[in-house]
CSV table of C-alpha atoms in Angstrom, one decimal:
chain,number,residue,atom,x,y,z
A,1,MET,CA,0.0,0.0,0.0
A,2,LEU,CA,1.4,3.4,-1.0
A,3,ILE,CA,0.7,6.2,1.5
A,4,PRO,CA,0.7,9.8,0.0
A,5,CYS,CA,2.8,11.8,2.5
A,6,PRO,CA,2.0,15.4,1.8
A,7,TRP,CA,5.7,16.3,2.0
A,8,CYS,CA,7.5,13.2,0.6
A,9,GLY,CA,5.0,11.9,-1.9
A,10,ASP,CA,3.9,8.3,-2.3
A,11,ARG,CA,5.8,6.0,0.0
A,12,GLU,CA,5.4,2.3,1.1
A,13,ASP,CA,3.3,1.9,4.2
A,14,ALA,CA,6.2,0.2,5.9
A,15,GLU,CA,7.7,3.6,6.4
A,16,PHE,CA,4.8,4.9,8.5
A,17,LYS,CA,3.3,4.5,11.9
A,18,TYR,CA,-0.5,4.4,12.0
A,19,GLY,CA,-2.4,6.8,14.2
A,20,GLY,CA,-5.9,5.5,13.9
A,21,ALA,CA,-9.0,7.6,13.6
A,22,ALA,CA,-8.6,11.3,13.0
A,23,ASP,CA,-10.2,14.2,14.9
A,24,VAL,CA,-10.4,12.5,18.3
A,25,ALA,CA,-10.6,15.5,20.5
A,26,TYR,CA,-9.6,15.5,24.2
A,27,PRO,CA,-12.6,16.5,26.3
A,28,LYS,CA,-12.7,20.3,26.6
A,29,ASP,CA,-13.5,20.2,30.3
A,30,PRO,CA,-12.1,16.9,31.6
A,31,GLY,CA,-13.2,17.6,35.1
A,32,SER,CA,-16.9,17.6,34.2
A,33,VAL,CA,-17.2,14.6,31.8
A,34,ASP,CA,-19.0,11.5,33.1
A,35,ASP,CA,-17.8,7.9,32.8
A,36,GLN,CA,-19.8,7.4,29.6
A,37,ALA,CA,-18.0,10.3,27.9
A,38,TRP,CA,-14.6,9.2,29.2
A,39,ALA,CA,-15.3,5.7,27.9
A,40,GLY,CA,-16.2,7.2,24.5
A,41,TYR,CA,-13.0,9.2,24.5
A,42,LEU,CA,-10.7,6.4,25.6
A,43,PHE,CA,-12.1,3.3,24.0
A,44,PHE,CA,-14.8,3.9,21.3
A,45,ARG,CA,-13.6,4.9,17.9
A,46,PRO,CA,-15.3,4.9,14.5
A,47,ASN,CA,-14.7,1.6,12.6
A,48,PRO,CA,-16.4,2.1,9.3
A,49,LYS,CA,-16.3,-0.2,6.3
A,50,GLY,CA,-15.7,2.4,3.7
A,51,ARG,CA,-14.3,6.0,3.9
A,52,PHE,CA,-12.2,6.5,7.1
A,53,PRO,CA,-10.5,9.7,8.1
A,54,GLU,CA,-7.3,8.6,9.8
A,55,ARG,CA,-3.8,9.7,11.0
A,56,TRP,CA,-0.5,8.6,9.7
A,57,TYR,CA,3.1,9.4,10.9
A,58,HIS,CA,6.0,9.2,8.4
A,59,ALA,CA,8.3,7.7,11.0
A,60,ALA,CA,11.0,6.6,8.5
A,61,GLY,CA,10.8,9.8,6.4
A,62,CYS,CA,10.0,13.4,7.3
A,63,ARG,CA,8.6,12.4,10.8
A,64,ARG,CA,5.5,14.5,10.4
A,65,TRP,CA,1.9,13.7,11.1
A,66,PHE,CA,-0.9,14.1,8.6
A,67,ASN,CA,-4.5,13.1,7.9
A,68,LEU,CA,-5.9,11.3,5.0
A,69,VAL,CA,-9.2,9.6,4.0
A,70,ARG,CA,-8.8,5.9,3.0
A,71,ASP,CA,-11.4,3.4,2.1
A,72,THR,CA,-11.1,0.5,4.5
A,73,ALA,CA,-12.9,-1.9,2.2
A,74,THR,CA,-10.6,-1.4,-0.8
A,75,HIS,CA,-7.5,0.4,0.7
A,76,GLU,CA,-8.0,3.1,-1.9
A,77,ILE,CA,-6.8,6.5,-0.8
A,78,VAL,CA,-9.7,8.9,-1.3
A,79,THR,CA,-8.0,12.2,-0.4
B,1,MET,CA,-7.8,-41.9,0.5
B,2,ARG,CA,-7.1,-44.9,2.7
B,3,ARG,CA,-7.3,-44.7,6.4
B,4,GLU,CA,-5.6,-46.9,9.0
B,5,GLY,CA,-6.8,-50.5,9.0
B,6,LEU,CA,-7.0,-50.4,5.2
B,7,ALA,CA,-10.8,-50.4,5.4
B,8,GLU,CA,-12.6,-48.6,2.6
B,9,PRO,CA,-13.4,-45.1,3.7
B,10,ALA,CA,-16.9,-44.7,5.1
B,11,GLN,CA,-19.5,-43.5,2.6
B,12,HIS,CA,-19.5,-39.8,2.9
B,13,PRO,CA,-23.0,-38.3,3.1
B,14,GLU,CA,-24.1,-36.2,0.2
B,15,ARG,CA,-24.7,-33.2,2.6
B,16,LEU,CA,-23.7,-32.5,6.2
B,17,TRP,CA,-26.5,-30.0,6.5
B,18,ARG,CA,-29.6,-28.9,4.6
B,19,ASN,CA,-29.6,-25.7,2.6
B,20,PRO,CA,-33.1,-24.4,3.5
B,21,ASP,CA,-35.0,-21.3,2.6
B,22,PRO,CA,-35.5,-18.8,5.4
B,23,LYS,CA,-38.6,-19.2,7.5
B,24,PRO,CA,-40.6,-16.1,8.2
B,25,SER,CA,-39.7,-16.2,11.9
B,26,TYR,CA,-37.2,-17.8,14.3
B,27,ASP,CA,-36.9,-17.7,18.1
B,28,VAL,CA,-33.2,-16.9,17.7
B,29,VAL,CA,-31.4,-15.5,14.7
B,30,ILE,CA,-27.6,-15.7,14.9
B,31,ILE,CA,-25.7,-13.4,12.5
B,32,GLY,CA,-22.5,-15.0,11.4
B,33,GLY,CA,-21.9,-18.6,10.3
B,34,GLY,CA,-18.4,-19.0,11.5
B,35,GLY,CA,-17.2,-21.3,14.3
B,36,HIS,CA,-18.7,-19.2,17.1
B,37,GLY,CA,-22.0,-18.8,15.4
B,38,LEU,CA,-22.3,-22.5,14.6
B,39,ALA,CA,-21.2,-23.6,18.1
B,40,THR,CA,-23.7,-21.1,19.6
B,41,ALA,CA,-26.5,-22.6,17.5
B,42,TYR,CA,-25.6,-26.1,18.5
B,43,TYR,CA,-25.5,-25.4,22.2
B,44,LEU,CA,-28.7,-23.4,22.0
B,45,ALA,CA,-30.4,-26.5,20.6
B,46,ARG,CA,-28.6,-29.0,22.8
B,47,ASN,CA,-28.3,-27.3,26.1
B,48,HIS,CA,-31.3,-25.1,26.1
B,49,GLY,CA,-33.8,-26.9,23.8
B,50,LEU,CA,-34.1,-23.9,21.4
B,51,ARG,CA,-34.4,-25.4,18.0
B,52,ASN,CA,-36.2,-22.8,16.1
B,53,VAL,CA,-32.9,-21.1,15.4
B,54,ALA,CA,-31.3,-19.7,12.2
B,55,VAL,CA,-27.6,-19.0,11.5
B,56,LEU,CA,-27.4,-16.2,8.9
B,57,GLU,CA,-24.2,-16.2,6.9
B,58,ARG,CA,-23.3,-13.5,4.3
B,59,GLY,CA,-21.0,-15.9,2.3
B,60,TRP,CA,-20.7,-19.6,3.0
B,61,LEU,CA,-20.4,-21.4,6.3
B,62,ALA,CA,-17.0,-20.9,8.1
B,63,GLY,CA,-15.5,-19.0,5.1
B,64,GLY,CA,-14.3,-16.1,7.2
B,65,ASN,CA,-11.8,-16.2,10.0
B,66,MET,CA,-12.8,-19.8,10.7
B,67,ALA,CA,-11.1,-20.7,7.4
B,68,ARG,CA,-8.2,-18.3,7.9
B,69,ASN,CA,-6.8,-18.8,11.4
B,70,THR,CA,-3.8,-20.9,12.5
B,71,THR,CA,-5.9,-23.2,14.7
B,72,ILE,CA,-3.9,-22.8,17.9
B,73,ILE,CA,-5.7,-23.9,21.1
B,74,ARG,CA,-4.5,-23.1,24.6
B,75,SER,CA,-5.9,-21.6,27.8
B,76,ASN,CA,-2.8,-20.1,29.5
B,77,TYR,CA,-4.2,-16.6,29.9
B,78,LEU,CA,-3.2,-14.4,32.9
B,79,TRP,CA,-6.4,-13.2,34.7
B,80,ASP,CA,-9.0,-15.3,36.5
B,81,GLU,CA,-11.8,-14.2,34.2
B,82,SER,CA,-9.8,-15.3,31.1
B,83,ALA,CA,-8.6,-18.5,32.7
B,84,GLY,CA,-12.3,-19.3,33.4
B,85,ILE,CA,-13.6,-18.9,29.9
B,86,TYR,CA,-10.6,-20.2,28.0
B,87,GLU,CA,-10.1,-23.3,30.2
B,88,HIS,CA,-13.8,-24.0,29.9
B,89,SER,CA,-13.3,-24.0,26.2
B,90,LEU,CA,-10.2,-26.2,26.4
B,91,LYS,CA,-12.1,-28.8,28.5
B,92,LEU,CA,-14.8,-28.8,25.8
B,93,TRP,CA,-12.2,-29.3,23.1
B,94,GLU,CA,-11.0,-32.4,25.0
B,95,GLY,CA,-14.4,-34.0,24.7
B,96,LEU,CA,-15.5,-32.5,21.4
B,97,LYS,CA,-14.7,-35.4,19.1
B,98,ASP,CA,-17.1,-37.6,21.0
B,99,ASP,CA,-19.7,-34.9,21.6
B,100,LEU,CA,-19.9,-34.0,17.9
B,101,ASP,CA,-19.2,-37.6,16.7
B,102,TYR,CA,-16.6,-36.2,14.3
B,103,ASP,CA,-12.9,-36.6,14.4
B,104,ILE,CA,-11.9,-32.9,14.5
B,105,GLN,CA,-8.2,-33.9,14.8
B,106,PHE,CA,-7.7,-32.1,18.1
B,107,SER,CA,-4.0,-32.8,18.8
B,108,GLN,CA,-2.7,-31.8,22.3
B,109,ARG,CA,0.9,-31.6,21.2
B,110,GLY,CA,1.8,-28.7,23.5
B,111,VAL,CA,2.2,-25.0,23.0
B,112,LEU,CA,5.5,-23.2,23.7
B,113,ASN,CA,5.6,-19.5,24.3
B,114,LEU,CA,9.2,-18.4,24.0
B,115,ALA,CA,10.8,-15.7,26.1
B,116,HIS,CA,13.5,-13.5,24.6
B,117,SER,CA,14.2,-10.9,27.2
B,118,LEU,CA,14.2,-10.5,31.0
B,119,PRO,CA,10.7,-8.9,30.9
B,120,ASP,CA,9.5,-11.9,28.8
B,121,VAL,CA,10.9,-14.3,31.4
B,122,ARG,CA,9.3,-12.5,34.3
B,123,GLU,CA,6.0,-12.3,32.4
B,124,GLY,CA,6.2,-15.9,31.5
B,125,LEU,CA,6.9,-17.1,35.1
B,126,ARG,CA,4.1,-14.9,36.4
B,127,ARG,CA,1.7,-16.4,33.9
B,128,VAL,CA,2.8,-20.0,34.8
B,129,ASN,CA,2.1,-19.3,38.4
B,130,ALA,CA,-1.2,-17.6,37.7
B,131,ASN,CA,-2.3,-20.5,35.5
B,132,ARG,CA,-1.4,-23.0,38.2
B,133,LEU,CA,-3.4,-21.1,40.8
B,134,ASN,CA,-6.3,-21.4,38.4
B,135,GLY,CA,-5.8,-25.1,37.9
B,136,ILE,CA,-4.5,-24.8,34.4
B,137,ASP,CA,-1.5,-26.9,33.4
B,138,ALA,CA,1.6,-24.7,32.9
B,139,GLU,CA,5.3,-25.2,33.1
B,140,TRP,CA,8.4,-23.1,32.8
B,141,LEU,CA,11.1,-24.5,30.6
B,142,THR,CA,14.8,-23.5,30.7
B,143,PRO,CA,16.5,-23.2,27.3
B,144,ASP,CA,17.9,-26.7,27.7
B,145,GLN,CA,14.4,-28.0,28.4
B,146,VAL,CA,13.1,-26.1,25.4
B,147,LYS,CA,15.8,-27.9,23.3
B,148,GLU,CA,14.7,-31.2,24.6
B,149,PHE,CA,11.0,-30.5,24.0
B,150,CYS,CA,11.4,-29.0,20.5
B,151,PRO,CA,14.9,-29.8,19.2
B,152,ILE,CA,14.7,-27.6,16.1
B,153,VAL,CA,14.4,-24.3,18.0
B,154,ASN,CA,17.6,-22.3,17.5
B,155,LEU,CA,19.1,-21.8,21.0
B,156,SER,CA,22.2,-20.1,19.9
B,157,ALA,CA,23.2,-17.1,22.1
B,158,GLU,CA,24.4,-15.4,19.0
B,159,ILE,CA,20.9,-14.7,17.5
B,160,ARG,CA,19.3,-11.2,17.7
B,161,TYR,CA,16.8,-12.3,20.4
B,162,PRO,CA,18.2,-15.4,22.1
B,163,VAL,CA,15.7,-17.8,23.6
B,164,MET,CA,15.9,-17.4,27.4
B,165,GLY,CA,13.2,-19.9,28.3
B,166,ALA,CA,9.5,-20.7,27.5
B,167,THR,CA,6.2,-21.4,29.0
B,168,LEU,CA,4.7,-24.8,28.0
B,169,GLN,CA,1.1,-25.8,28.1
B,170,ARG,CA,1.1,-29.5,27.3
B,171,ARG,CA,-2.7,-29.7,26.9
B,172,GLY,CA,-2.6,-27.0,24.2
B,173,GLY,CA,-2.4,-27.9,20.5
B,174,ILE,CA,-4.2,-27.6,17.2
B,175,ALA,CA,-7.4,-28.9,15.6
B,176,LYS,CA,-8.6,-29.1,12.0
B,177,HIS,CA,-10.6,-25.9,11.7
B,178,ASP,CA,-12.9,-27.0,8.8
B,179,PHE,CA,-13.8,-30.2,10.5
B,180,VAL,CA,-14.7,-28.3,13.7
B,181,ALA,CA,-17.1,-26.0,11.7
B,182,TRP,CA,-18.6,-28.9,9.7
B,183,ALA,CA,-19.1,-31.0,12.9
B,184,TYR,CA,-20.9,-28.2,14.6
B,185,ALA,CA,-23.0,-27.4,11.5
B,186,ARG,CA,-24.0,-31.0,11.0
B,187,LYS,CA,-25.0,-31.5,14.7
B,188,ALA,CA,-26.9,-28.2,14.7
B,189,ASP,CA,-28.7,-29.1,11.5
B,190,GLU,CA,-29.7,-32.5,13.0
B,191,LEU,CA,-31.3,-30.6,15.9
B,192,GLY,CA,-33.3,-28.5,13.5
B,193,VAL,CA,-31.2,-25.3,13.1
B,194,ASP,CA,-31.4,-23.6,9.7
B,195,MET,CA,-28.1,-22.6,8.2
B,196,LEU,CA,-28.9,-19.8,5.8
B,197,GLN,CA,-26.0,-19.1,3.5
B,198,GLY,CA,-25.8,-16.2,1.1
B,199,CYS,CA,-28.0,-14.3,3.5
B,200,GLU,CA,-26.5,-10.8,4.3
B,201,VAL,CA,-28.1,-8.7,7.0
B,202,THR,CA,-28.9,-5.2,5.7
B,203,GLY,CA,-30.8,-3.8,8.7
B,204,PHE,CA,-32.7,-4.5,11.9
B,205,ASP,CA,-36.4,-4.1,12.8
B,206,LEU,CA,-36.9,-2.4,16.1
B,207,GLN,CA,-39.9,-1.7,18.3
B,208,GLY,CA,-38.8,0.9,20.6
B,209,ASP,CA,-35.5,-0.3,22.1
B,210,ARG,CA,-36.3,-3.9,21.3
B,211,VAL,CA,-35.1,-5.8,18.3
B,212,VAL,CA,-37.9,-7.9,16.6
B,213,GLY,CA,-36.3,-9.0,13.3
B,214,VAL,CA,-33.6,-8.5,10.7
B,215,ARG,CA,-33.7,-7.4,7.1
B,216,THR,CA,-31.6,-9.5,4.8
B,217,SER,CA,-30.7,-10.1,1.2
B,218,ARG,CA,-33.1,-13.0,1.4
B,219,GLY,CA,-36.0,-11.0,2.8
B,220,ARG,CA,-37.3,-10.0,6.3
B,221,ILE,CA,-37.0,-12.5,9.1
B,222,ALA,CA,-38.7,-12.0,12.4
B,223,ALA,CA,-36.7,-12.9,15.5
B,224,GLY,CA,-37.4,-13.3,19.1
B,225,LYS,CA,-33.7,-12.7,19.8
B,226,VAL,CA,-30.8,-11.6,17.6
B,227,ALA,CA,-27.2,-12.6,18.3
B,228,LEU,CA,-24.3,-10.8,16.7
B,229,CYS,CA,-21.4,-13.2,16.0
B,230,ALA,CA,-19.6,-11.5,13.1
B,231,ALA,CA,-16.0,-10.9,14.3
B,232,GLY,CA,-14.5,-8.2,12.1
B,233,HIS,CA,-17.8,-7.0,10.8
B,234,SER,CA,-19.4,-6.6,14.2
B,235,SER,CA,-19.0,-2.8,14.1
B,236,VAL,CA,-20.8,-2.6,10.8
B,237,LEU,CA,-23.8,-4.5,12.2
B,238,ALA,CA,-24.0,-2.8,15.5
B,239,SER,CA,-23.8,0.6,13.8
B,240,MET,CA,-27.1,-0.3,12.0
B,241,VAL,CA,-28.9,0.0,15.4
B,242,GLY,CA,-26.8,2.8,16.7
B,243,VAL,CA,-24.8,0.7,19.1
B,244,GLY,CA,-21.1,1.6,19.3
B,245,LEU,CA,-18.5,-1.1,20.0
B,246,PRO,CA,-15.0,-0.5,21.2
B,247,ILE,CA,-13.6,-2.6,18.3
B,248,GLN,CA,-11.2,-1.8,15.5
B,249,SER,CA,-11.0,-4.1,12.5
B,250,HIS,CA,-7.6,-5.1,11.3
B,251,PRO,CA,-6.1,-7.5,8.8
B,252,LEU,CA,-4.3,-10.5,10.3
B,253,GLN,CA,-2.2,-12.5,7.9
B,254,ALA,CA,-1.1,-16.1,7.9
B,255,LEU,CA,0.6,-18.4,5.5
B,256,VAL,CA,1.4,-22.1,4.8
B,257,SER,CA,4.4,-23.8,3.3
B,258,GLU,CA,4.5,-26.8,1.0
B,259,LEU,CA,3.9,-30.2,2.6
B,260,LEU,CA,6.9,-31.5,4.6
B,261,GLU,CA,7.8,-34.7,6.5
B,262,PRO,CA,7.1,-34.4,10.2
B,263,ILE,CA,9.6,-31.8,11.5
B,264,LEU,CA,7.9,-29.7,14.2
B,265,ASN,CA,6.3,-31.6,17.0
B,266,CYS,CA,4.5,-28.8,18.9
B,267,VAL,CA,3.2,-25.3,18.6
B,268,VAL,CA,5.8,-22.6,19.0
B,269,MET,CA,4.8,-19.0,19.6
B,270,SER,CA,6.9,-15.9,20.1
B,271,GLY,CA,5.2,-12.7,20.9
B,272,ALA,CA,8.5,-10.8,21.1
B,273,VAL,CA,9.7,-11.6,17.5
B,274,HIS,CA,6.1,-11.9,16.1
B,275,VAL,CA,5.7,-15.4,14.8
B,276,TYR,CA,3.9,-18.5,15.7
B,277,VAL,CA,4.1,-21.8,13.9
B,278,SER,CA,2.9,-25.4,13.9
B,279,GLN,CA,2.8,-28.2,11.5
B,280,ALA,CA,-0.6,-29.2,10.3
B,281,HIS,CA,-1.6,-32.8,10.2
B,282,LYS,CA,-1.2,-32.9,6.4
B,283,GLY,CA,2.4,-31.6,6.7
B,284,GLU,CA,2.4,-27.9,5.9
B,285,LEU,CA,3.9,-25.4,8.2
B,286,VAL,CA,1.2,-22.9,9.3
B,287,MET,CA,2.5,-19.6,10.4
B,288,GLY,CA,1.0,-16.3,11.6
B,289,ALA,CA,2.2,-13.0,12.7
B,290,GLY,CA,0.9,-9.8,14.3
B,291,ILE,CA,-1.9,-7.7,12.9
B,292,ASP,CA,-1.4,-5.1,10.2
B,293,PRO,CA,-1.6,-1.7,12.0
B,294,TYR,CA,-4.2,0.0,9.9
B,295,ASN,CA,-8.0,-0.5,10.0
B,296,SER,CA,-9.2,-2.7,7.1
B,297,TYR,CA,-12.1,-4.9,5.9
B,298,ALA,CA,-10.2,-6.0,2.8
B,299,GLN,CA,-9.0,-9.4,4.0
B,300,ARG,CA,-5.5,-8.7,2.9
B,301,GLY,CA,-2.5,-7.0,4.5
B,302,SER,CA,0.9,-5.6,3.6
B,303,PRO,CA,3.8,-7.9,2.3
B,304,HIS,CA,6.3,-6.4,4.7
B,305,VAL,CA,4.4,-8.0,7.6
B,306,ILE,CA,4.9,-11.4,6.1
B,307,GLU,CA,8.6,-10.6,5.5
B,308,TYR,CA,9.2,-9.7,9.2
B,309,GLN,CA,7.3,-12.8,10.2
B,310,LEU,CA,9.4,-15.1,8.0
B,311,ALA,CA,12.6,-13.4,9.1
B,312,ALA,CA,11.6,-14.2,12.7
B,313,ALA,CA,10.7,-17.7,11.8
B,314,LEU,CA,14.0,-18.3,10.1
B,315,GLU,CA,16.1,-17.0,13.0
B,316,LEU,CA,14.2,-19.4,15.4
B,317,PHE,CA,14.2,-22.3,12.9
B,318,PRO,CA,17.2,-22.1,10.6
B,319,VAL,CA,16.1,-25.6,9.3
B,320,PHE,CA,13.2,-23.9,7.5
B,321,SER,CA,15.5,-21.8,5.3
B,322,ARG,CA,14.7,-23.7,2.1
B,323,VAL,CA,11.0,-24.1,2.7
B,324,HIS,CA,8.7,-22.5,0.2
B,325,VAL,CA,5.7,-20.3,1.0
B,326,VAL,CA,2.8,-21.7,-0.9
B,327,ARG,CA,0.0,-19.4,0.1
B,328,THR,CA,-0.6,-16.3,2.2
B,329,TRP,CA,-3.9,-14.8,3.1
B,330,GLY,CA,-5.6,-12.3,5.5
B,331,GLY,CA,-8.6,-12.3,7.7
B,332,ILE,CA,-10.3,-9.3,9.5
B,333,VAL,CA,-10.0,-9.5,13.2
B,334,ASP,CA,-12.0,-7.5,15.8
B,335,VAL,CA,-9.5,-6.0,18.2
B,336,SER,CA,-10.7,-4.7,21.5
B,337,PRO,CA,-8.9,-2.3,23.8
B,338,ASP,CA,-8.0,-4.8,26.5
B,339,ALA,CA,-7.4,-7.8,24.1
B,340,SER,CA,-10.4,-9.6,25.7
B,341,PRO,CA,-13.7,-10.5,24.1
B,342,ILE,CA,-17.0,-8.7,24.5
B,343,LEU,CA,-19.7,-11.2,25.2
B,344,GLY,CA,-23.1,-10.3,26.6
B,345,LEU,CA,-26.0,-7.9,26.4
B,346,THR,CA,-26.3,-4.7,24.5
B,347,PRO,CA,-28.3,-1.5,25.1
B,348,ILE,CA,-31.0,-3.0,22.7
B,349,GLU,CA,-33.3,-5.5,24.3
B,350,ASN,CA,-33.0,-9.0,22.9
B,351,LEU,CA,-29.9,-8.1,20.9
B,352,PHE,CA,-26.7,-9.8,22.1
B,353,VAL,CA,-23.1,-9.4,21.1
B,354,ASN,CA,-20.1,-11.7,20.9
B,355,CYS,CA,-17.1,-10.0,19.4
B,356,GLY,CA,-13.7,-8.7,20.3
B,357,TRP,CA,-11.9,-12.0,20.2
B,358,GLY,CA,-9.4,-10.3,18.0
B,359,THR,CA,-6.5,-12.5,17.0
B,360,GLY,CA,-7.4,-15.5,19.1
B,361,GLY,CA,-11.0,-16.6,18.7
B,362,PHE,CA,-10.6,-20.0,17.3
B,363,LYS,CA,-9.5,-21.6,20.6
B,364,ALA,CA,-12.6,-20.2,22.2
B,365,THR,CA,-15.0,-21.7,19.7
B,366,PRO,CA,-16.6,-24.3,22.0
B,367,GLY,CA,-16.5,-22.2,25.2
B,368,ALA,CA,-17.8,-19.0,23.5
B,369,GLY,CA,-20.6,-20.9,21.9
B,370,TRP,CA,-21.5,-22.5,25.2
B,371,VAL,CA,-21.7,-19.3,27.3
B,372,TYR,CA,-23.2,-17.2,24.4
B,373,ALA,CA,-26.0,-19.8,24.1
B,374,HIS,CA,-26.6,-19.6,27.8
B,375,THR,CA,-26.6,-15.7,27.7
B,376,ILE,CA,-29.1,-15.7,24.8
B,377,ALA,CA,-31.4,-18.4,26.2
B,378,ASN,CA,-31.5,-16.8,29.7
B,379,GLY,CA,-31.3,-13.1,28.7
B,380,ALA,CA,-28.5,-12.9,31.2
B,381,PRO,CA,-24.8,-13.8,31.1
B,382,HIS,CA,-23.3,-17.1,32.2
B,383,PRO,CA,-21.0,-16.7,35.2
B,384,LEU,CA,-18.0,-17.3,32.9
B,385,ASN,CA,-18.8,-14.3,30.6
B,386,ALA,CA,-20.3,-11.9,33.1
B,387,ALA,CA,-17.0,-10.0,33.4
B,388,PHE,CA,-16.8,-9.7,29.6
B,389,SER,CA,-19.6,-7.2,29.3
B,390,LEU,CA,-19.7,-4.2,27.0
B,391,ASP,CA,-20.1,-1.9,30.0
B,392,ARG,CA,-16.7,-2.8,31.4
B,393,PHE,CA,-15.3,0.0,29.2
B,394,THR,CA,-17.4,2.5,31.1
B,395,THR,CA,-16.9,1.0,34.6
B,396,GLY,CA,-13.2,0.5,34.0
B,397,ALA,CA,-13.1,-3.1,34.9
B,398,LEU,CA,-10.9,-4.1,32.0
B,399,ILE,CA,-9.4,-7.5,31.6
B,400,ASP,CA,-6.0,-6.7,30.2
B,401,GLU,CA,-4.7,-9.7,28.3
B,402,HIS,CA,-2.2,-8.0,26.1
B,403,GLY,CA,0.6,-10.0,27.6
B,404,ALA,CA,-1.1,-13.3,26.9
B,405,ALA,CA,-3.0,-12.4,23.7
B,406,ALA,CA,-1.9,-9.4,21.8
B,407,VAL,CA,0.5,-10.8,19.3
B,408,ALA,CA,0.7,-14.3,20.4
B,409,HIS,CA,-2.6,-16.2,20.3
């Protein structure tokens, strides 16, 4: 699988670390969230069959993080 | 093919199970015709007298992870909850041939888990002691004893990750995965269970917070209870009714070699260098590795994962250096945050979930089917799966089995 690093271009996925789902925000007011919300933040992530916004880290290259959208059913890079 | 005794092989029946059309309604609909789904159906019928049961399978029976795993069976997990459910399963394996009247080729040849570092050694010793306290057979082997038990393991001190010892569970081993599925399917069929293949679930019918049926590619089916049993596709199904699962779906790859003379007498696993290997009854070496890191439903992974796995295998077994890889494949595994399964109730009434077995569900096939059937029949968990509830991720009562389960199975 070729991963399009925005800075280095298409590189083999062996060069990358995977960061999982994108846009997982730390709770804004951590002192006030209940157990359910903490569970959601810690353990529950989207797991769609299809388009998936996700994080990648070019560990063996430019060592920068970026987001992309990949189709988990086909491995096609959408954006 | 001739068997021992030179008798002519028994006449094989034309079919091991019927291929019926869906009935309009069932007491229980199980979604997923893999090992767990078939075992669940069998125990529902046998243990609980529920025979108006259907197993819905999108493809063909046991064509998913049941056909793709490396068939390793053991119960040497760390925590009491895990010991309970995996050991229950191992005990069922030990009687399964007679129970199902089918030689599933369960072979208790022993499972070695190699230690390659001081933390590995400490973790291994801790697990041996924990297992013994739970009545599970476990031994610690020194490198010399490893050599004696499995002579082809490379015990040189010069390799990158020398072998510093191993845990051994002698009652562990392998079974013939297809036979296990066929045996369960045949018995379930005899008890009246309908196996509906080519039947993909596309939605659920709800009345309030209660599930009353499923919509499928073969029409609507009313159901008293619905049991999810779809491994890597659990999230897809649960999302149709708005239930979130703490599951991520990843490829897990495995491979086989050509057929060889008997060379490897046990199962050897190494979590540290990411390989596990056994020799199947037919003669091929069966190997697996760790999961591919990214989410996927594509049933394939990246070649470099295979390359690392083979490099590890060759360092541990230099004798394999000229063996050819015949076939590699991938399955989609449902990885949970604590490397333990989720087996129990859901926020939807009469909807049950069995998932999160991740990389090691095959060994649990009989035990998971047994307690899942109990959970479905009674609407409440069996004592052995009560701790594996979905709400443990909210209460924080996790069952962290990464040491025993994460890479090694």
